[in-house]
PDB file of C-alpha atoms in Angstrom:
ATOM      1  CA  MET A 223       2.845   5.151   2.487  1.00 89.00           C
ATOM      2  CA  TYR A 224       4.811   4.341  -0.382  1.00 93.00           C
ATOM      3  CA  LYS A 225       4.815   6.206  -3.624  1.00 94.00           C
ATOM      4  CA  LEU A 226       5.238   4.457  -6.862  1.00 95.00           C
ATOM      5  CA  ALA A 227       5.382   6.150 -10.758  1.00 93.00           C
ATOM      6  CA  ILE A 228       4.879   3.476 -13.345  1.00 93.00           C
ATOM      7  CA  LEU A 229       6.407   4.704 -16.840  1.00 91.00           C
ATOM      8  CA  ASP A 230       4.496   2.294 -19.573  1.00 90.00           C
ATOM      9  CA  ASP A 231       2.759   2.693 -22.829  1.00 87.00           C
ATOM     10  CA  ASP A 232       0.482  -0.438 -21.745  1.00 91.00           C
ATOM     11  CA  GLU A 233      -2.800   1.243 -20.376  1.00 92.00           C
ATOM     12  CA  HIS A 234      -4.236  -2.225 -19.507  1.00 94.00           C
ATOM     13  CA  TRP A 235      -1.379  -3.175 -17.699  1.00 94.00           C
ATOM     14  CA  CYS A 236      -1.075   0.021 -15.653  1.00 95.00           C
ATOM     15  CA  ARG A 237      -4.580  -0.277 -14.372  1.00 95.00           C
ATOM     16  CA  ILE A 238      -3.958  -3.997 -13.223  1.00 96.00           C
ATOM     17  CA  VAL A 239      -0.898  -2.695 -11.631  1.00 96.00           C
ATOM     18  CA  GLN A 240      -2.564   0.015 -10.027  1.00 96.00           C
ATOM     19  CA  ARG A 241      -5.771  -2.202  -8.786  1.00 96.00           C
ATOM     20  CA  PHE A 242      -3.825  -4.570  -7.138  1.00 97.00           C
ATOM     21  CA  LEU A 243      -0.959  -2.762  -5.745  1.00 96.00           C
ATOM     22  CA  LYS A 244      -3.465   0.605  -5.035  1.00 94.00           C
ATOM     23  CA  GLN A 245      -4.172  -0.372  -0.544  1.00 93.00           C
ATOM     24  CA  GLN A 246      -0.114  -0.127  -0.557  1.00 93.00           C
ATOM     25  CA  TYR A 247       0.889   2.158  -2.833  1.00 95.00           C
ATOM     26  CA  ALA A 248      -0.170   5.697  -3.749  1.00 95.00           C
ATOM     27  CA  ILE A 249       0.336   5.281  -7.752  1.00 95.00           C
ATOM     28  CA  ALA A 250       0.962   7.456 -10.537  1.00 92.00           C
ATOM     29  CA  THR A 251       1.112   5.682 -14.275  1.00 91.00           C
ATOM     30  CA  TYR A 252       2.784   7.280 -17.480  1.00 85.00           C
ATOM     31  CA  LYS A 253       2.410   6.559 -20.880  1.00 81.00           C
ATOM     32  CA  SER A 254       5.212   8.616 -23.011  1.00 73.00           C
ATOM     33  CA  VAL A 255       7.789  10.042 -21.992  1.00 72.00           C
ATOM     34  CA  SER A 256       7.027  13.194 -22.878  1.00 68.00           C
ATOM     35  CA  SER A 257       4.111  12.871 -20.436  1.00 61.00           C
ATOM     36  CA  PHE A 258       6.816  11.873 -17.591  1.00 65.00           C
ATOM     37  CA  LEU A 259       7.799  14.720 -15.483  1.00 54.00           C
ATOM     38  CA  TRP A 260      11.362  15.773 -15.571  1.00 62.00           C
ATOM     39  CA  GLU A 261      11.662  18.008 -13.065  1.00 65.00           C
ATOM     40  CA  LEU A 262      13.626  16.934 -10.509  1.00 65.00           C
ATOM     41  CA  ASP A 263      11.267  17.807  -7.134  1.00 70.00           C
ATOM     42  CA  GLU A 264       8.365  15.747  -8.983  1.00 79.00           C
ATOM     43  CA  LEU A 265      10.568  13.037  -9.305  1.00 82.00           C
ATOM     44  CA  ASN A 266      12.422  13.592  -5.892  1.00 85.00           C
ATOM     45  CA  GLN A 267       8.686  12.400  -4.063  1.00 88.00           C
ATOM     46  CA  TYR A 268       8.703   8.763  -5.901  1.00 91.00           C
ATOM     47  CA  ASP A 269       9.996   5.565  -3.429  1.00 93.00           C
ATOM     48  CA  ILE A 270       9.979   3.182  -6.543  1.00 95.00           C
ATOM     49  CA  PHE A 271       9.637   3.407 -10.463  1.00 94.00           C
ATOM     50  CA  LEU A 272       8.584   0.896 -12.864  1.00 95.00           C
ATOM     51  CA  VAL A 273      10.054   1.666 -16.115  1.00 93.00           C
ATOM     52  CA  ASP A 274       9.227  -0.141 -19.597  1.00 92.00           C
ATOM     53  CA  PHE A 275      11.923  -1.433 -21.210  1.00 88.00           C
ATOM     54  CA  VAL A 276      10.738   0.174 -24.706  1.00 78.00           C
ATOM     55  CA  LEU A 277       8.868   3.382 -24.845  1.00 73.00           C
ATOM     56  CA  PRO A 278       7.091   5.567 -27.056  1.00 64.00           C
ATOM     57  CA  THR A 279       8.354  10.043 -27.664  1.00 62.00           C
ATOM     58  CA  ALA A 280       6.862  11.837 -29.812  1.00 54.00           C
ATOM     59  CA  ARG A 281       5.975  11.133 -33.291  1.00 56.00           C
ATOM     60  CA  TYR A 282       8.987  12.670 -34.330  1.00 51.00           C
ATOM     61  CA  GLU A 283      11.115  10.981 -32.290  1.00 54.00           C
ATOM     62  CA  LEU A 284      12.315   7.188 -32.082  1.00 53.00           C
ATOM     63  CA  ASN A 285      11.474   5.114 -29.290  1.00 55.00           C
ATOM     64  CA  THR A 286      13.452   5.453 -25.842  1.00 70.00           C
ATOM     65  CA  ASP A 287      15.275   2.792 -24.267  1.00 80.00           C
ATOM     66  CA  GLY A 288      14.183   1.893 -20.504  1.00 85.00           C
ATOM     67  CA  MET A 289      17.730   1.471 -19.903  1.00 88.00           C
ATOM     68  CA  GLU A 290      18.502   5.227 -20.619  1.00 85.00           C
ATOM     69  CA  ILE A 291      15.123   6.168 -18.011  1.00 86.00           C
ATOM     70  CA  VAL A 292      16.711   4.496 -15.451  1.00 89.00           C
ATOM     71  CA  THR A 293      20.577   5.428 -16.009  1.00 87.00           C
ATOM     72  CA  ALA A 294      19.192   9.423 -16.080  1.00 84.00           C
ATOM     73  CA  LEU A 295      16.599   8.563 -12.801  1.00 86.00           C
ATOM     74  CA  LYS A 296      19.666   7.253 -10.856  1.00 88.00           C
ATOM     75  CA  ARG A 297      22.033   9.677 -12.061  1.00 86.00           C
ATOM     76  CA  ARG A 298      20.227  12.989 -11.513  1.00 83.00           C
ATOM     77  CA  LEU A 299      18.036  12.303  -8.086  1.00 85.00           C
ATOM     78  CA  PRO A 300      19.713  12.884  -5.389  1.00 81.00           C
ATOM     79  CA  ARG A 301      18.351  10.479  -3.046  1.00 83.00           C
ATOM     80  CA  SER A 302      18.649   7.384  -5.221  1.00 81.00           C
ATOM     81  CA  PRO A 303      14.645   5.884  -5.611  1.00 88.00           C
ATOM     82  CA  VAL A 304      14.193   1.672  -6.344  1.00 93.00           C
ATOM     83  CA  VAL A 305      14.013   1.476 -10.236  1.00 93.00           C
ATOM     84  CA  ILE A 306      12.457  -1.645 -11.126  1.00 94.00           C
ATOM     85  CA  LEU A 307      12.800  -2.396 -15.453  1.00 92.00           C
ATOM     86  CA  VAL A 308       9.210  -4.268 -16.877  1.00 93.00           C
ATOM     87  CA  THR A 309       9.302  -6.094 -20.014  1.00 91.00           C
ATOM     88  CA  ALA A 310       6.905  -8.284 -22.183  1.00 88.00           C
ATOM     89  CA  PHE A 311       9.324  -9.398 -24.502  1.00 87.00           C
ATOM     90  CA  MET A 312      11.401 -11.643 -21.817  1.00 89.00           C
ATOM     91  CA  SER A 313      10.748 -14.064 -19.671  1.00 88.00           C
ATOM     92  CA  LYS A 314      11.761 -14.385 -16.220  1.00 88.00           C
ATOM     93  CA  ASN A 315      14.503 -16.525 -16.598  1.00 87.00           C
ATOM     94  CA  GLU A 316      15.871 -14.498 -19.045  1.00 90.00           C
ATOM     95  CA  LEU A 317      15.681 -11.680 -17.237  1.00 88.00           C
ATOM     96  CA  GLU A 318      17.723 -13.208 -14.469  1.00 87.00           C
ATOM     97  CA  VAL A 319      20.296 -14.160 -16.283  1.00 88.00           C
ATOM     98  CA  HIS A 320      20.884 -11.202 -18.800  1.00 88.00           C
ATOM     99  CA  GLY A 321      19.456  -8.029 -16.523  1.00 88.00           C
ATOM    100  CA  LYS A 322      22.052  -6.940 -14.674  1.00 90.00           C
ATOM    101  CA  GLN A 323      24.379  -7.244 -17.819  1.00 90.00           C
ATOM    102  CA  MET A 324      21.841  -5.502 -19.783  1.00 90.00           C
ATOM    103  CA  CYS A 325      21.469  -2.724 -17.358  1.00 91.00           C
ATOM    104  CA  PRO A 326      23.606  -2.190 -14.130  1.00 93.00           C
ATOM    105  CA  GLU A 327      21.851   0.473 -12.827  1.00 93.00           C
ATOM    106  CA  ALA A 328      18.909  -1.013 -12.376  1.00 94.00           C
ATOM    107  CA  ASP A 329      18.198  -2.493  -8.876  1.00 95.00           C
ATOM    108  CA  GLY A 330      15.494  -4.934 -10.470  1.00 94.00           C
ATOM    109  CA  PHE A 331      13.532  -6.253 -13.014  1.00 94.00           C
ATOM    110  CA  PHE A 332      10.163  -7.484 -14.056  1.00 94.00           C
ATOM    111  CA  ALA A 333       8.759  -9.651 -16.676  1.00 93.00           C
ATOM    112  CA  LYS A 334       4.869  -9.170 -16.805  1.00 93.00           C
ATOM    113  CA  ASP A 335       3.803 -12.386 -17.377  1.00 90.00           C
ATOM    114  CA  ALA A 336       5.675 -13.631 -13.945  1.00 91.00           C
ATOM    115  CA  GLY A 337       2.571 -12.528 -12.159  1.00 91.00           C
ATOM    116  CA  LEU A 338       1.625  -9.291 -10.287  1.00 94.00           C
ATOM    117  CA  GLU A 339       2.053 -11.115  -6.317  1.00 95.00           C
ATOM    118  CA  LEU A 340       5.866 -11.827  -7.451  1.00 94.00           C
ATOM    119  CA  LEU A 341       6.020  -8.207  -8.313  1.00 95.00           C
ATOM    120  CA  ALA A 342       4.606  -6.894  -5.340  1.00 95.00           C
ATOM    121  CA  HIS A 343       7.105  -9.530  -3.613  1.00 95.00           C
ATOM    122  CA  GLN A 344      10.254  -7.595  -5.465  1.00 94.00           C
ATOM    123  CA  MET A 345       8.877  -4.079  -4.709  1.00 95.00           C
ATOM    124  CA  LYS A 346       8.899  -5.213  -0.817  1.00 93.00           C
ATOM    125  CA  ARG A 347      12.312  -6.268  -0.778  1.00 93.00           C
ATOM    126  CA  LEU A 348      13.787  -3.938  -2.574  1.00 94.00           C
ATOM    127  CA  LEU A 349      12.190  -0.925  -0.737  1.00 92.00           C
ATOM    128  CA  PRO A 350      13.374   0.116   3.133  1.00 84.00           C
ATOM    129  CA  PRO A 351      11.402  -0.287   5.756  1.00 78.00           C
ATOM    130  CA  SER A 352       8.560   2.293   6.243  1.00 65.00           C
ATOM    131  CA  THR A 353       8.755   4.794   8.938  1.00 50.00           C
ATOM    132  CA  THR A 354       4.791   5.373   9.133  1.00 47.00           C
ATOM    133  CA  GLU A 355       2.028   2.595   9.733  1.00 46.00           C
ATOM    134  CA  ASP A 356      -0.521   2.901   7.230  1.00 47.00           C
ATOM    135  CA  SER A 357      -3.990   1.144   7.918  1.00 40.00           C
TER     136      SER A 357
END
């Protein structure tokens, strides 16, 4: 079973994704950058990350750009995970046109209003075939 980490402050959306994908993925959610585990050993266990465009940090810090997180994940982890940048502020069409320009390190982009079936399809397409069968 693939392991999925979701870094997003929208708890409602995270719960919906968890319910929808729980049969195919082991899922962990993080609401803020400060709660996200920055130990390489911890992060390295995940096969795929869903990262929100704008993430809250501690009160004394500014919001963190999800694109910075994508870049950090790609540069810090020895084995490159699949990273999909998610947003509620851009449409699917806008992301198709501008996504790679904004964040070339991201493997994919997802508009939250596009539907979870599309997200599941995109994740399946981006992940390598599983080496074990979980039934």
